[in-house]
Structure formats: structure tokens, C-alpha cells
XYZ file of C-alpha atoms in Angstrom:
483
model
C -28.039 36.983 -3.846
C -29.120 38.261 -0.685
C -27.076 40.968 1.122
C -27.862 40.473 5.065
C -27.392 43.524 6.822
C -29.780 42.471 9.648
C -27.362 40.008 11.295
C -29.148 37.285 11.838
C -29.610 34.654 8.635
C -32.721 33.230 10.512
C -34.522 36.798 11.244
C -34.366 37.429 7.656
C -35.491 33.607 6.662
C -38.719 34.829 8.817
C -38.745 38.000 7.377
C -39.630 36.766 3.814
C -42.191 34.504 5.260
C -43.960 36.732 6.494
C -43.951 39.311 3.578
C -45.496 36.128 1.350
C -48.085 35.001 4.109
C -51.317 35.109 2.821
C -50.150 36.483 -0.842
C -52.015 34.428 -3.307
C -49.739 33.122 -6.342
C -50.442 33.505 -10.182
C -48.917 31.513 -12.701
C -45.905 33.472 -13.924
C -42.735 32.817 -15.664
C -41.567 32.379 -12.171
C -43.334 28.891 -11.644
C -42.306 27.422 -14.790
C -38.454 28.492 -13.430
C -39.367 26.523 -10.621
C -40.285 23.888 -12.287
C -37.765 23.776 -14.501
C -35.304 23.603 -11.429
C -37.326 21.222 -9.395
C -36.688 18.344 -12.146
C -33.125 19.371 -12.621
C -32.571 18.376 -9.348
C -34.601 15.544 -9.495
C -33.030 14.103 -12.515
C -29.560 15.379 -10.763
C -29.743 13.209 -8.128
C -31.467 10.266 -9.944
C -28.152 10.556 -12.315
C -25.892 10.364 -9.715
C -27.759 7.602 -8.012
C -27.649 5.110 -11.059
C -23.758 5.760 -11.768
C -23.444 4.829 -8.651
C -25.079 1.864 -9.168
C -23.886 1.221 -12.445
C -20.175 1.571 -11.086
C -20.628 -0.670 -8.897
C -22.332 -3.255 -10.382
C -18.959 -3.149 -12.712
C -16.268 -5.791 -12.461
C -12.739 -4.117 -10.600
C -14.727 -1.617 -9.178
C -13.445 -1.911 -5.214
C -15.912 -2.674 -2.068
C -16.152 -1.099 1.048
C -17.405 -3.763 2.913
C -19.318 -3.470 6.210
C -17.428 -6.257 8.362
C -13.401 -5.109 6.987
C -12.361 -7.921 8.894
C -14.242 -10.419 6.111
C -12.259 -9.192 3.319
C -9.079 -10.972 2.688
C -8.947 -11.704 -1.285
C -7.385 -8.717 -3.221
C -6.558 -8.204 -6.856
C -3.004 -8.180 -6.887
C -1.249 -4.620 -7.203
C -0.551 -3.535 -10.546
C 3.602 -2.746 -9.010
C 4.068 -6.621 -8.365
C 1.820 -7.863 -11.775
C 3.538 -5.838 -14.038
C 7.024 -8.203 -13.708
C 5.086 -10.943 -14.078
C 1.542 -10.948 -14.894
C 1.191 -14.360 -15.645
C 2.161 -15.447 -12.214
C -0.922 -13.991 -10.960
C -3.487 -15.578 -13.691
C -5.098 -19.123 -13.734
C -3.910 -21.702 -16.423
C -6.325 -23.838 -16.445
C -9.030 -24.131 -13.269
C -10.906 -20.710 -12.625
C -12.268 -20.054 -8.860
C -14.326 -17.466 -7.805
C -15.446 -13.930 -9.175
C -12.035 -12.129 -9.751
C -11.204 -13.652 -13.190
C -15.271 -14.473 -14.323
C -14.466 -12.429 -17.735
C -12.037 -15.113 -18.308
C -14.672 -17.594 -18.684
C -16.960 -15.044 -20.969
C -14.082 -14.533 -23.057
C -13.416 -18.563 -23.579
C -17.506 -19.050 -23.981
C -17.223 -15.910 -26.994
C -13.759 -18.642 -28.205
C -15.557 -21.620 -28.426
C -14.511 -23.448 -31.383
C -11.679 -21.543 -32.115
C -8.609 -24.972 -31.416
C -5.772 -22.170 -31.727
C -7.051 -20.595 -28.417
C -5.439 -23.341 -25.809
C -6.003 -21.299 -22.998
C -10.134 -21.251 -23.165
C -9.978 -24.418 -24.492
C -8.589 -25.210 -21.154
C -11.016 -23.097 -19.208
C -13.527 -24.592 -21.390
C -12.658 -28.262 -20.392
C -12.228 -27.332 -16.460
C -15.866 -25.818 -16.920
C -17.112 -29.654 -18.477
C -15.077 -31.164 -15.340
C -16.841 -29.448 -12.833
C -20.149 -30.676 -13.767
C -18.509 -33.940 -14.015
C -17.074 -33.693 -10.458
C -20.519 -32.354 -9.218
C -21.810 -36.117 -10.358
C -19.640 -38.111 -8.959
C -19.567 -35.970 -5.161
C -23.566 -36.739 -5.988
C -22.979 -40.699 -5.673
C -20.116 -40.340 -2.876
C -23.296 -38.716 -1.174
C -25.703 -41.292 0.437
C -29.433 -39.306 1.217
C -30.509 -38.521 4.432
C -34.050 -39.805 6.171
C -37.236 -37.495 5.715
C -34.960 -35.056 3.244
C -36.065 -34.647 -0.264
C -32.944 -32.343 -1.195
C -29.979 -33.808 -2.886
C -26.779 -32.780 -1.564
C -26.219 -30.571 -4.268
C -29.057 -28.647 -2.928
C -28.057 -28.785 0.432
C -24.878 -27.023 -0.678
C -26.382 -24.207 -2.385
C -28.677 -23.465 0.651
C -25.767 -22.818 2.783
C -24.070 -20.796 0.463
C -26.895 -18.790 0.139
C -27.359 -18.209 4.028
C -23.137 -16.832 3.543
C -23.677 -15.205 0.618
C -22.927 -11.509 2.490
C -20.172 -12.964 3.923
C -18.395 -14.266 1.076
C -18.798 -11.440 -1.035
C -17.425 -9.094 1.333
C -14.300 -11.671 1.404
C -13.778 -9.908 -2.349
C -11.481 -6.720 -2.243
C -14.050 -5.829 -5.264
C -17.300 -5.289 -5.588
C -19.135 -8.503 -7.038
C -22.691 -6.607 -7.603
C -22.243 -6.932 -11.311
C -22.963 -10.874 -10.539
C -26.945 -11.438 -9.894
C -27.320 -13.724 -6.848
C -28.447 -16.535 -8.050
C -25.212 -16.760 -10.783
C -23.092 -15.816 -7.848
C -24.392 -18.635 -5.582
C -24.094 -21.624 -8.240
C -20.119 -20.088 -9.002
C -19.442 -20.370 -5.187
C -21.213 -23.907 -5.904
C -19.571 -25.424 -8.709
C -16.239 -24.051 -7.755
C -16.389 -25.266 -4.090
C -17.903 -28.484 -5.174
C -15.474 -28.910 -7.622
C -12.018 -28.274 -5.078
C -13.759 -30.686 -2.273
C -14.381 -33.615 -5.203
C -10.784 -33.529 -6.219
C -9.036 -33.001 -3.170
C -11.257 -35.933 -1.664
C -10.149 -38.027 -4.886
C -6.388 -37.165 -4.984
C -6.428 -38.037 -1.059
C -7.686 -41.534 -1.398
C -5.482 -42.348 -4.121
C -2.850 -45.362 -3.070
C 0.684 -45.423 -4.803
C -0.526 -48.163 -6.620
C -3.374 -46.811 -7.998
C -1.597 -43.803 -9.147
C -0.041 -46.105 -11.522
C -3.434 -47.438 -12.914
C -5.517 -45.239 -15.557
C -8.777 -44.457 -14.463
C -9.996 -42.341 -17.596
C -10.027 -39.107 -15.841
C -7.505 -36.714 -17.012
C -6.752 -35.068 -13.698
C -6.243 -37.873 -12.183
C -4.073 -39.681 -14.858
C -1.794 -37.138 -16.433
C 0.702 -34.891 -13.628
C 0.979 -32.070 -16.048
C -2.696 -31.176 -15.298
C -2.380 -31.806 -11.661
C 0.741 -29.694 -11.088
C -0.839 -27.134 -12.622
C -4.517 -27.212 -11.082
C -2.076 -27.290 -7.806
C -0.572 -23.978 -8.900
C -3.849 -22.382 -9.788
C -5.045 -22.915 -6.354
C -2.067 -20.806 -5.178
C -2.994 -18.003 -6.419
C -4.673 -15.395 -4.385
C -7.098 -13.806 -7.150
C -8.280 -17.259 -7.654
C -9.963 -17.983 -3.717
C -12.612 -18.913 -2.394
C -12.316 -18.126 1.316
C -11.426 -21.043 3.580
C -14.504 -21.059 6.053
C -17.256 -22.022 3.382
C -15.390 -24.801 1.898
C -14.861 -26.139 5.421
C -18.394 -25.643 6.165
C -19.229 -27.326 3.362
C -17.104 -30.359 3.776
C -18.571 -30.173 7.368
C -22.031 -31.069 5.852
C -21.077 -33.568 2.740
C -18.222 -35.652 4.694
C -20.731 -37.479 7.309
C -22.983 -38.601 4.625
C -19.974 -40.349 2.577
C -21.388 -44.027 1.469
C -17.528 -45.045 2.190
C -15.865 -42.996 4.565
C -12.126 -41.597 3.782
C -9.732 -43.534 5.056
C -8.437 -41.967 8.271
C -11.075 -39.949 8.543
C -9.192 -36.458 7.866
C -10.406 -32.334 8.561
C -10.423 -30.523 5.750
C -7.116 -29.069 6.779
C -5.537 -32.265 6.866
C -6.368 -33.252 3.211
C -5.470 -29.829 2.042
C -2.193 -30.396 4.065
C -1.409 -33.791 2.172
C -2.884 -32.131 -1.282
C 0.212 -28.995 -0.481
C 2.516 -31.556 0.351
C 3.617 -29.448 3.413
C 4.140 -30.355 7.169
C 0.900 -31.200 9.197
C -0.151 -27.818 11.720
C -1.063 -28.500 15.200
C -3.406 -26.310 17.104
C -6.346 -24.085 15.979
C -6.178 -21.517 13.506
C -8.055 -19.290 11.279
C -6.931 -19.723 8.081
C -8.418 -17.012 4.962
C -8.126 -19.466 2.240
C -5.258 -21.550 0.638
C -2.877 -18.778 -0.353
C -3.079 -17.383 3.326
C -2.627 -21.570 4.361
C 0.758 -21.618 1.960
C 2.029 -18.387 3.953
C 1.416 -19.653 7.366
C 3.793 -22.697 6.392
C 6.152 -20.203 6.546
C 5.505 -17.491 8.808
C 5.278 -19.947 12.006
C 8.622 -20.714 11.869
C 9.345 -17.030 12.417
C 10.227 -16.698 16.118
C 7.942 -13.948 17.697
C 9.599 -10.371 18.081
C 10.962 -9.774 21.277
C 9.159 -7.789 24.393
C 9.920 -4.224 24.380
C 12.313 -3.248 26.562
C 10.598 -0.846 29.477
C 12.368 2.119 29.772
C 13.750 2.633 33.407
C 12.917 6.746 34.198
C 16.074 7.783 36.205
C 14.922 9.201 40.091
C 14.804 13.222 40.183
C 15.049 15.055 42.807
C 13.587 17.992 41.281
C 11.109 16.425 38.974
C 9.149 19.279 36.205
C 6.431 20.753 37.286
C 3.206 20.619 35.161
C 3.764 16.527 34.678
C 1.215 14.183 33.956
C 1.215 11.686 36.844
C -0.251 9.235 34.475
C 3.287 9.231 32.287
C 5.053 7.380 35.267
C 3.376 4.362 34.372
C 3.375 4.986 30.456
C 5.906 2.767 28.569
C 7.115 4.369 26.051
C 6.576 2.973 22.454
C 8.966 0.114 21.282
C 11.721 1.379 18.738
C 10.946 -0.561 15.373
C 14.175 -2.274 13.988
C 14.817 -0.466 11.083
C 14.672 -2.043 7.340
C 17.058 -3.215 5.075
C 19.179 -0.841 3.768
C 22.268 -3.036 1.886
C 23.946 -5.758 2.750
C 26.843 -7.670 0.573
C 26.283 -9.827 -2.134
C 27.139 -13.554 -1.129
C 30.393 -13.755 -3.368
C 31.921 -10.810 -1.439
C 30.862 -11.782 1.780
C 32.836 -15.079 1.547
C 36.111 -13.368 0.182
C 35.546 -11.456 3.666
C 35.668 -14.595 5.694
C 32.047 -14.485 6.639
C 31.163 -18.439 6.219
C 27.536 -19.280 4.416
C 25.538 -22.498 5.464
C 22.807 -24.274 5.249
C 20.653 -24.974 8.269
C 17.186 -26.340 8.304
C 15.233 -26.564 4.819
C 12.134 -24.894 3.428
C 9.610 -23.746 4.188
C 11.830 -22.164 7.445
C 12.032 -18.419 6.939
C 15.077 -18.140 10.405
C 17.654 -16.547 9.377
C 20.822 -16.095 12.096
C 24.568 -14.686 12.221
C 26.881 -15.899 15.268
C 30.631 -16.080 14.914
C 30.998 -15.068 11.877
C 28.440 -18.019 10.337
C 25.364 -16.729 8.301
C 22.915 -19.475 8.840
C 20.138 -19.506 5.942
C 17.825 -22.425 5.683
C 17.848 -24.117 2.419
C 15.266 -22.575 -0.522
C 14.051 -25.135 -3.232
C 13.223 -23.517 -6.685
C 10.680 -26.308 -8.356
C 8.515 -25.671 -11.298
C 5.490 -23.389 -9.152
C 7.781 -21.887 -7.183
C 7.502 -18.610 -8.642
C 3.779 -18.867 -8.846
C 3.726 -19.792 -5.539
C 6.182 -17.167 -3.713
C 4.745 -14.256 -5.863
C 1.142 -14.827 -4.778
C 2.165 -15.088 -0.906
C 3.448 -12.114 -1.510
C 1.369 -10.320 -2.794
C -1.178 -11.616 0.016
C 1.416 -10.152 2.601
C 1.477 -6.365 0.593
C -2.363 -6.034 0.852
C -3.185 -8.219 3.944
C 0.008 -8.212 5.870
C 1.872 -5.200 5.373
C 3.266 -4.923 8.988
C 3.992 -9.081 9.112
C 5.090 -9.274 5.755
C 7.689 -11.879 6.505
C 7.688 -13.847 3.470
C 8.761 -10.104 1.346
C 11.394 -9.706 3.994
C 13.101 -13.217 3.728
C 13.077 -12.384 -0.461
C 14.627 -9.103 -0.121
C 17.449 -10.506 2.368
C 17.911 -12.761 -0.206
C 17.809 -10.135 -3.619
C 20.431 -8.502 -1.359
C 23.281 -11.530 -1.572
C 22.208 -12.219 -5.142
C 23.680 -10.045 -7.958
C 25.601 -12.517 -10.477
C 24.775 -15.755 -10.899
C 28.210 -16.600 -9.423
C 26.246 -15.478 -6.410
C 23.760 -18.127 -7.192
C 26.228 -20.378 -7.849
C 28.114 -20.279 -4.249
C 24.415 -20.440 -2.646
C 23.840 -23.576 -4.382
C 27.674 -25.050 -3.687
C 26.450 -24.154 -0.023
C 23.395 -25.881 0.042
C 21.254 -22.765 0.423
C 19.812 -22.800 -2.876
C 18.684 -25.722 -4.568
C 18.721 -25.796 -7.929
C 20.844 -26.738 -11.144
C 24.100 -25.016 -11.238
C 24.077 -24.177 -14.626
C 20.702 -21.976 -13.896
C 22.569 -19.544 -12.170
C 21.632 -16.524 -14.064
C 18.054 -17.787 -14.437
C 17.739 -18.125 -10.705
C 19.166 -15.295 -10.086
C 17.001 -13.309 -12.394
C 14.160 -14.783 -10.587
C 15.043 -13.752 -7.108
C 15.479 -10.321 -8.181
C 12.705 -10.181 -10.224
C 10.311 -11.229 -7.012
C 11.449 -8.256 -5.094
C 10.371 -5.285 -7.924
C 7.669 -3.534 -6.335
C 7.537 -4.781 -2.783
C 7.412 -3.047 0.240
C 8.699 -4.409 3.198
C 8.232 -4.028 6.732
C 10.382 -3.925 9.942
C 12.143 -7.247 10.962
C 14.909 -8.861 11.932
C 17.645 -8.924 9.213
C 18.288 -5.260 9.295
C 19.951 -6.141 12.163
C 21.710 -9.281 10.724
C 22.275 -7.156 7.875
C 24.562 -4.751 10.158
C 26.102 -6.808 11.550
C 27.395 -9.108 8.594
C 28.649 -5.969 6.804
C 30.175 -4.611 9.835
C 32.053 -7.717 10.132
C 32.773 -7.853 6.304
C 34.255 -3.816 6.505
C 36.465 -4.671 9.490
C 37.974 -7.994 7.393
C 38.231 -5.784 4.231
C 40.371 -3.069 6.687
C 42.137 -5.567 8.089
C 43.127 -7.190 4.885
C 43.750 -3.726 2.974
C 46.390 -3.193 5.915
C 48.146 -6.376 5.931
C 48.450 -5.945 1.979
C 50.006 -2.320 2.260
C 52.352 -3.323 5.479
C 53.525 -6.195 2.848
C 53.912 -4.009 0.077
C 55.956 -1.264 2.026
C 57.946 -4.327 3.659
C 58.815 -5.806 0.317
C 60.066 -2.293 -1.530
């Protein structure tokens, strides 16, 4: 537009100020083309402004969240869901923001008895209030306080409300504050009530009816147990604990034993009890710790010793004397035999140790593999830590790495069958290729990170390809010996 042949961009800037100073301006076709661009710009930016608002104030939409460190609940990635999708979605309880249009969408079903599934979500909704009652008269009122507990609750939630939105891997904006706060409410509410209630239950009472349906029936506990699993279906770890921090010393009649909230979500689990502090994200992250602390912790790299020189280069950074050099990663798994042809090769299988024990060793020709349960959330269950492991812990994925060495030995199910003759998979023999379907199944779309059984892996096959030579031999000496 303007051809500069000046040289400097500024001296002509000044140049055309001064050539208008003290013009006087008329109205002119010029001023309305001002005009004219002045709004476009205005409206321009006002346009981009509200889509960016109005994307996201959209469900899915994903959050950049100021503190990264708070976000730990992800929508699972579409390479693991599409195997299984139903792994990843709540039956019958429905926590936090992630699956809120499943609740809309059994609201819009109401009355419609062919649509079990909201008629589920639609019961577990009629629950909750029910379970906000009774934590109501387990609650005893303090002096000089005119809030119930209820709204003693909801005033700590609001004073995290930041925080546990930006525990959401997507943006929750779309939910107005006040709806968001009495979710986190009646969800939280509702997992401290029942956990509270399943923990106080003797073996004798768990024979008695007490009217309440998730209490009385199993079906409906194993499978509010399984929704809890999942990782789209969180709420993270430090409110609830908070919240039980407030509501357990006001209990009419204390617990008995007086547990932490980790210790009646350890009983609730059914898993072993955890010593020692730790910060836990939220149930599905409490599910893969089980596991990953029985993982031994990867060995110290080894410091490279630099060989003396007498005639060291020149031009050499004293500071790279006392560099060490970067620790080799192991590599991953590339193949490894299936566990039918490794014990035609001599290599013996057992069983050491028992779920939820992720070591895995190989000495003297033994593969040592602790015993793997498959019950009926045990899909659910695996599929979910998983999928926490791909988005949260990609570099400690150690759950994804224990599957994979295991897709590896499984191929037929007369590969499934010789794991369970060994002890190493427990299931029904005659579920071989169901099982083994399963395993494989697990592993489609997962990534998996440096570890261990690559180098378990060699060796087992180098021992299996030195058998098969030695056996191939001994066949043709016999063969030549006998013609």
C-alpha cells in the first residue's frame, strides 16, 4: 500500500503526521469507510470472543488448567474405548461432570420401563437424596452453629471449587456454579454414606434385610463397586477426605475402630491395607497403586567411568568431567514366545505370589509370574487403570506393561489353558478362548513404556532359540544315525 523508499518505517509514520497536522476534516465517503471498518473489527473480535466462550462452556471441550499438577481425571482415549466402550461407562451410579448428559438423557427417558439403563440412573439419583438423609441423622449439630451438615459440606466445596474443576481433563464451564457445587455434593455425600454403611455392616447383619436395595441385593453392590473404578466417573480423592475430615467427628455413634478414609475405602476394595503417607488422585489412581508398589524401583544408573588421557581434546568443557551421562532406557517389548512354545522349549512356568503383585522374574530357566484372578469387574477394573496410566502415567505405566508381557504368552487358548494348569491364571478351564480374547483385547491401543521385561523377554527367548538348536541337532544327528 505504501512503497517506502525512505528507509526508515518510523520517518515515514511521522511524515504523514505531519502532512495532516492542523488539516481540518470534512465528512467524506472516507469517514463512513472508517466507520464501516471500525465496527467490523469491533464485531470481529466480539465474535471471536463469544466462540470462545461458547466452546468452552461446551461439554468435551478440553481445559488448560492453571495448576497442571491438579488435573488427574481424563476422558479415556478414543484408541482404548473403541474395544470396549462399555468398560469405560457407568451402569448404574453416576459421579462427577464427565458423564452429566447421561443423567439429561435418563431425565428426557423418564417413564419410558424399556430404557433399564436411566431407569437405573434414575433410581441412583432417588438414592442419593435418600443417603443425604440418613448422613443428616448420623450427624449430631454442633454448639452456636445454625448450619446443618449438609450445609457445612457445600461451603467447603465451594471454597475448592477451582481446585476440583481443574482436577477435570475438560472444561466444566458449561456447568453454572451453583449446579456444579450441589453435583460435587450429592455425589460426595452419597460415596461417604455408603462406604460408611457397607463398613459397619457385621457378617450377620449382611444376612438380615434392611429394606435398602444396596445394601440387600450383591448384584447392585458389585456393580456400584465397579462404577467407582472407573476413571471418567471421579471425584478427586482430597475433597472426599476433606469432607469425611469434617462429618466423621460429629458421628452420634462413632465407627467402630475408628478408621481414615483410606482405611474404609481399603476394606470397601477388598485389597491389602497401605502403610505410610501417600497422595492418592482418587480411587482409580488408589486401585493402581495396589499394584504398582509391588514394582521394585529401577535400578541406579550406572556412572560411566571416563578412561585417564594423557592427551585429553582441547576445547573441553571442564564441567563434563563431572557430568554423568544419561541412563540408557531398557528398551520395550519387542516379542517374546507364546507360553505353549516356551514350555516345549524347557523353559518351566510358575506361579509365585498372587495378585495384585505385578514382579515378574526369570532365573534358571524358571519364569516366575504371580498369579492373575479374572472375576466378574476385572475387565472394568484393569481397563480403567489403564487407561489412567496412558494419560497420567505414560513413563510408569506399569500396569500396561505387565498386560502386554502377558498378550505376548497368550495366543490360543491352549495358552490360557497351560497358564491356568500352572496356577498363573485363575479362571475356568473351559474359558480359555474367552480369557484369552480378553487379554488380548486389553492391550489394543496401548502404549507402553520402558521396563523390565524387555529384558526378561530376551532372555527367555534366547534361552528358548538355544533349546530349539539344540533339539533341531539332536533330531538330525538321530536321523543321519538311523539311515
Amino acid at each position: 500500500i505504501i512503497r517506502n523508499r525512505v528507509g526508515s518505517h518510523d520517518l515515514v509514520g511521522d511524515i504523514l503526521k505531519q502532512l495532516c497536522s492542523g488539516v481540518n476534516e470534512f465528512d467524506s465517503y472516507y469517514s463512513e469507510i472508517a466507520q464501516q471498518v471500525t465496527n467490523y473489527y469491533r464485531n470481529r473480535e466480539t465474535m471471536n470472543r463469544n466462540m470462545d466462550l461458547e466452546l468452552g462452556e461446551c461439554p468435551g471441550m478440553w481445559l488448560r488448567p492453571r495448576h497442571r499438577d491438579h488435573c488427574c481425571i481424563y476422558r479415556v482415549p478414543d484408541a482404548l474405548r473403541r474395544s470396549k466402550p462399555e468398560a469405560y461407562t457407568p451402569q448404574l451410579v453416576i459421579i462427577g461432570p464427565l458423564h452429566h448428559s447421561l443423567k439429561s438423557q435418563a431425565f428426557k427417558a423418564r417413564g419410558d420401563i424399556t430404557d433399564v439403563k436411566s431407569l437405573g440412573y434414575l433410581n441412583m439419583q432417588v438414592h442419593k437424596r435418600t443417603y443425604q438423609a440418613a448422613l443428616m441423622q448420623r450427624v449430631q449439630a454442633v454448639a452456636n452453629n445454625n448450619n446443618n451438615i449438609i450445609d457445612d459440606l457445600r461451603e467447603m466445596i465451594q471454597g475448592q471449587e477451582i481446585r476440583i474443576r481443574e482436577s477435570y481433563s475438560e472444561s466444566t464451564a458449561w456447568i453454572k456454579s451453583q449446579d456444579f457445587v450441589e453435583m460435587i455434593m450429592e455425589d460426595s455425600v452419597f460415596i461417604l454414606e455408603y462406604v460408611v454403611k457397607i463398613f459397619e455392616r457385621t457378617p450377620a447383619q449382611r444376612e438380615e434385610r434392611t429394606g435398602d436395595p444396596l445394601m440387600d441385593e450383591e448384584h447392585l453392590q458389585g456393580t456400584i463397586r465397579r462404577d467407582l473404578m472407573l476413571l471418567e466417573n471421579q471425584l478427586p480423592y482430597f475433597i472426599l477426605h476433606r469432607l469425611f475430615l469434617l462429618i466423621s467427628p460429629r458421628f452420634r455413634n462413632p465407627i467402630p475402630t475408628n478408621p481414615t478414609f483410606r482405611q474404609l475405602i481399603t476394606r470397601y476394595f477388598g485389597v491389602r491395607p497401605i502403610d505410610g503417607e501417600i497422595a492418592l488422585l482418587h480411587f482409580t489412581d488408589f486401585l493402581r497403586f495396589v499394584s504398582a508398589r509391588t514394582v521394585p524401583p529401577a535400578p541406579p544408573a550406572l556412572v560411566m567411568a571416563q578412561p585417564h588421557r594423557q592427551n585429553p581434546p582441547r576445547r573441553r568443557c571442564l564441567g563434563n568431567l563431572f557430568i554423568r551421562p544419561p541412563p540408557v532406557p531398557p528398551p520395550r517389548v519387542g516379542y517374546m514366545y507364546t507360553a505353549e512354545k516356551l514350555a516345549s522349549a524347557g523353559v518351566e512356568l510358575r506361579a509365585v505370589g498372587a495378585e495384585p503383585s505385578l514382579v515378574v522374574n526369570f532365573t534358571d530357566g524358571r519364569l516366575e509370574i504371580p498369579s492373575f484372578s479374572f472375576q466378574r469387574n476385572t475387565e472394568a477394573k484393569l481397563r480403567n487403570i489403564m487407561a489412567l496410566e496412558q494419560c497420567h502415567y505414560p513413563r510408569q505405566a506399569h500396569l500396561c506393561n505387565h498386560m502386554v508381557f502377558l498378550d505376548y504368552l497368550i495366543d490360543t487358548e491352549k495358552d490360557i489353558d497351560l497358564l491356568v494348569e500352572k496356577g498363573i491364571i485363575m479362571g475356568k478351564a473351559g474359558d480359555g478362548r474367552v480369557l484369552a480374547d480378553i487379554v488380548n483385547k486389553l492391550c489394543s491401543g496401548v502404549n507402553v513404556s520402558e521396563s523390565r521385561y524387555s529384558t526378561i523377554a530376551e532372555d527367555v527367548n534366547r534361552l528358548c532359540d538355544n533349546n530349539n538348536r539344540n533339539t533341531f541337532s539332536w533330531r538330525s544327528l538321530k536321523k543321519l544315525y538311523t539311515n
